[in-house]
Each structure stands twice: as C-alpha cells, then as structure tokens.
Amino acid sequence: MPQLNPHPWFLILLLTWATTMLIFLTKTLNSKHLNHLMPSSLQMKTPPSWTWPWF
C-alpha cells in the first residue's frame, strides 16, 4: 500500500480551518451590531402596572 504524502493534506486542512474561522469571525462581528440602543428620551420611565387577567 503506497504511503500518502502528508504535506498537501496538511495544507488543505490548514486552508479549510482558516476559511472556516474567517467565516465565523465575519458572522460574529456582523451579529454584534444588530441590536441598537434606544436613546433615553424614547425609553419608558416606569413600566405600566400589570395584573393577572383572571383577577
């Protein structure tokens, strides 16, 4: 049985890992900016009172 040269397989593994990490990094950085903070003037000062509907 012939021996496989590990050098090209290591390069393929390294490039695959780097590509996957780059994709995850861009997804992570893009998802951090989805939630925008509201200015304090638009936020409600006190929440409305709440009761159980059957009481």
Short mmCIF file of N, CA, C and O in Angstrom, two decimals:
data_model
loop_
_atom_site.label_atom_id
_atom_site.label_comp_id
_atom_site.label_asym_id
_atom_site.label_seq_id
_atom_site.Cartn_x
_atom_site.Cartn_y
_atom_site.Cartn_z
N MET A 1 0.84 -1.17 0.00
CA MET A 1 0.00 0.00 0.00
C MET A 1 0.89 1.24 0.00
O MET A 1 1.78 1.36 0.85
N PRO A 2 0.68 2.16 -0.94
CA PRO A 2 1.57 3.32 -1.03
C PRO A 2 1.31 4.31 0.12
O PRO A 2 0.20 4.45 0.61
N GLN A 3 2.37 4.95 0.53
CA GLN A 3 2.26 5.96 1.57
C GLN A 3 1.81 7.28 0.96
O GLN A 3 2.25 7.65 -0.13
N LEU A 4 0.89 7.98 1.67
CA LEU A 4 0.46 9.28 1.19
C LEU A 4 1.37 10.35 1.76
O LEU A 4 1.80 10.29 2.91
N ASN A 5 1.67 11.30 0.93
CA ASN A 5 2.48 12.42 1.38
C ASN A 5 1.61 13.33 2.25
O ASN A 5 0.60 13.84 1.79
N PRO A 6 1.94 13.53 3.54
CA PRO A 6 1.07 14.33 4.42
C PRO A 6 1.13 15.82 4.14
O PRO A 6 0.28 16.56 4.60
N HIS A 7 2.13 16.28 3.41
CA HIS A 7 2.29 17.71 3.22
C HIS A 7 1.10 18.38 2.53
O HIS A 7 0.59 19.38 3.03
N PRO A 8 0.60 17.89 1.38
CA PRO A 8 -0.55 18.59 0.78
C PRO A 8 -1.82 18.47 1.61
O PRO A 8 -2.64 19.39 1.63
N TRP A 9 -1.99 17.39 2.36
CA TRP A 9 -3.19 17.24 3.17
C TRP A 9 -3.17 18.20 4.35
O TRP A 9 -4.20 18.73 4.75
N PHE A 10 -1.98 18.45 4.91
CA PHE A 10 -1.88 19.42 5.99
C PHE A 10 -2.20 20.82 5.48
O PHE A 10 -2.88 21.59 6.16
N LEU A 11 -1.75 21.15 4.29
CA LEU A 11 -2.05 22.46 3.70
C LEU A 11 -3.55 22.60 3.44
O LEU A 11 -4.14 23.66 3.71
N ILE A 12 -4.18 21.55 2.95
CA ILE A 12 -5.63 21.58 2.72
C ILE A 12 -6.37 21.75 4.04
O ILE A 12 -7.30 22.54 4.15
N LEU A 13 -5.96 21.03 5.08
CA LEU A 13 -6.56 21.16 6.39
C LEU A 13 -6.37 22.57 6.94
O LEU A 13 -7.31 23.17 7.47
N LEU A 14 -5.18 23.13 6.79
CA LEU A 14 -4.90 24.47 7.28
C LEU A 14 -5.74 25.52 6.55
O LEU A 14 -6.31 26.42 7.18
N LEU A 15 -5.86 25.42 5.25
CA LEU A 15 -6.66 26.38 4.48
C LEU A 15 -8.15 26.24 4.80
O LEU A 15 -8.86 27.25 4.88
N THR A 16 -8.61 25.02 5.00
CA THR A 16 -10.01 24.81 5.37
C THR A 16 -10.31 25.41 6.73
O THR A 16 -11.33 26.07 6.94
N TRP A 17 -9.41 25.20 7.69
CA TRP A 17 -9.58 25.76 9.03
C TRP A 17 -9.56 27.29 8.99
O TRP A 17 -10.40 27.94 9.63
N ALA A 18 -8.64 27.87 8.24
CA ALA A 18 -8.55 29.33 8.15
C ALA A 18 -9.80 29.92 7.50
O ALA A 18 -10.32 30.95 7.94
N THR A 19 -10.31 29.27 6.46
CA THR A 19 -11.53 29.74 5.81
C THR A 19 -12.72 29.66 6.75
O THR A 19 -13.52 30.60 6.84
N THR A 20 -12.83 28.57 7.48
CA THR A 20 -13.94 28.42 8.43
C THR A 20 -13.86 29.47 9.53
O THR A 20 -14.87 30.08 9.89
N MET A 21 -12.67 29.71 10.06
CA MET A 21 -12.52 30.73 11.11
C MET A 21 -12.83 32.12 10.57
O MET A 21 -13.42 32.95 11.27
N LEU A 22 -12.46 32.40 9.34
CA LEU A 22 -12.76 33.71 8.74
C LEU A 22 -14.26 33.89 8.56
O LEU A 22 -14.80 34.97 8.85
N ILE A 23 -14.96 32.84 8.16
CA ILE A 23 -16.42 32.91 8.01
C ILE A 23 -17.07 33.14 9.36
O ILE A 23 -17.94 34.00 9.52
N PHE A 24 -16.63 32.40 10.39
CA PHE A 24 -17.21 32.57 11.73
C PHE A 24 -16.89 33.95 12.30
O PHE A 24 -17.71 34.55 12.98
N LEU A 25 -15.70 34.47 12.02
CA LEU A 25 -15.33 35.79 12.51
C LEU A 25 -16.22 36.87 11.90
O LEU A 25 -16.71 37.75 12.61
N THR A 26 -16.45 36.80 10.60
CA THR A 26 -17.30 37.81 9.97
C THR A 26 -18.74 37.70 10.45
O THR A 26 -19.40 38.71 10.66
N LYS A 27 -19.24 36.48 10.65
CA LYS A 27 -20.60 36.32 11.17
C LYS A 27 -20.71 36.87 12.59
O LYS A 27 -21.69 37.50 12.95
N THR A 28 -19.69 36.64 13.40
CA THR A 28 -19.70 37.14 14.77
C THR A 28 -19.66 38.66 14.80
O THR A 28 -20.40 39.30 15.55
N LEU A 29 -18.79 39.25 14.01
CA LEU A 29 -18.68 40.71 14.00
C LEU A 29 -19.93 41.38 13.44
O LEU A 29 -20.32 42.44 13.91
N ASN A 30 -20.58 40.75 12.47
CA ASN A 30 -21.80 41.33 11.91
C ASN A 30 -22.98 41.19 12.86
O ASN A 30 -23.86 42.05 12.88
N SER A 31 -23.00 40.15 13.67
CA SER A 31 -24.14 39.95 14.56
C SER A 31 -24.05 40.86 15.79
O SER A 31 -25.04 41.04 16.48
N LYS A 32 -22.89 41.42 16.09
CA LYS A 32 -22.75 42.29 17.25
C LYS A 32 -23.47 43.62 17.04
O LYS A 32 -23.80 44.30 18.00
N HIS A 33 -23.73 44.02 15.80
CA HIS A 33 -24.29 45.32 15.52
C HIS A 33 -25.78 45.27 15.18
O HIS A 33 -26.31 46.22 14.63
N LEU A 34 -26.45 44.17 15.49
CA LEU A 34 -27.86 44.07 15.15
C LEU A 34 -28.75 44.83 16.13
O LEU A 34 -29.75 45.41 15.74
N ASN A 35 -28.41 44.84 17.40
CA ASN A 35 -29.23 45.48 18.41
C ASN A 35 -28.71 46.88 18.69
O ASN A 35 -27.59 47.05 19.17
N HIS A 36 -29.54 47.87 18.37
CA HIS A 36 -29.16 49.25 18.59
C HIS A 36 -29.78 49.74 19.89
O HIS A 36 -30.93 49.42 20.21
N LEU A 37 -29.04 50.52 20.63
CA LEU A 37 -29.55 51.07 21.86
C LEU A 37 -30.50 52.23 21.57
O LEU A 37 -30.27 53.02 20.67
N MET A 38 -31.57 52.29 22.34
CA MET A 38 -32.52 53.39 22.18
C MET A 38 -32.04 54.59 22.99
O MET A 38 -31.48 54.42 24.07
N PRO A 39 -32.26 55.80 22.50
CA PRO A 39 -31.93 56.96 23.32
C PRO A 39 -32.80 56.98 24.57
O PRO A 39 -33.92 56.47 24.59
N SER A 40 -32.29 57.58 25.63
CA SER A 40 -33.01 57.56 26.90
C SER A 40 -34.32 58.33 26.82
O SER A 40 -35.23 58.07 27.60
N SER A 41 -34.44 59.26 25.90
CA SER A 41 -35.69 60.02 25.80
C SER A 41 -36.83 59.16 25.25
O SER A 41 -37.99 59.45 25.50
N LEU A 42 -36.52 58.12 24.50
CA LEU A 42 -37.55 57.27 23.92
C LEU A 42 -37.94 56.11 24.84
O LEU A 42 -38.95 55.45 24.60
N GLN A 43 -37.17 55.84 25.82
CA GLN A 43 -37.47 54.73 26.72
C GLN A 43 -38.56 55.15 27.71
O GLN A 43 -38.65 56.31 28.10
N MET A 44 -39.38 54.17 28.12
CA MET A 44 -40.42 54.45 29.10
C MET A 44 -39.78 54.59 30.47
O MET A 44 -38.89 53.83 30.83
N LYS A 45 -40.24 55.56 31.24
CA LYS A 45 -39.66 55.80 32.55
C LYS A 45 -40.09 54.74 33.56
O LYS A 45 -39.29 54.17 34.25
N THR A 46 -41.38 54.47 33.66
CA THR A 46 -41.87 53.43 34.56
C THR A 46 -42.76 52.48 33.77
O THR A 46 -43.58 52.92 32.95
N PRO A 47 -42.63 51.21 33.98
CA PRO A 47 -43.48 50.28 33.25
C PRO A 47 -44.92 50.37 33.75
O PRO A 47 -45.17 50.68 34.91
N PRO A 48 -45.87 50.11 32.87
CA PRO A 48 -47.27 50.14 33.31
C PRO A 48 -47.56 49.00 34.28
O PRO A 48 -46.90 47.96 34.25
N SER A 49 -48.54 49.21 35.14
CA SER A 49 -48.88 48.16 36.09
C SER A 49 -49.49 46.98 35.36
O SER A 49 -50.16 47.13 34.34
N TRP A 50 -49.31 45.83 35.96
CA TRP A 50 -49.76 44.61 35.30
C TRP A 50 -50.41 43.72 36.34
O TRP A 50 -49.92 43.58 37.46
N THR A 51 -51.52 43.12 35.96
CA THR A 51 -52.20 42.17 36.84
C THR A 51 -52.54 40.92 36.05
O THR A 51 -52.56 40.93 34.82
N TRP A 52 -52.85 39.86 36.77
CA TRP A 52 -53.26 38.64 36.11
C TRP A 52 -54.62 38.86 35.45
O TRP A 52 -55.47 39.53 36.02
N PRO A 53 -54.84 38.32 34.25
CA PRO A 53 -56.11 38.59 33.55
C PRO A 53 -57.33 38.04 34.27
O PRO A 53 -58.43 38.53 34.07
N TRP A 54 -57.21 37.00 35.09
CA TRP A 54 -58.40 36.41 35.71
C TRP A 54 -58.71 37.01 37.07
O TRP A 54 -59.58 36.54 37.77
N PHE A 55 -58.01 38.05 37.48
CA PHE A 55 -58.33 38.72 38.74
C PHE A 55 -58.91 40.08 38.49
O PHE A 55 -58.58 40.80 37.65
#
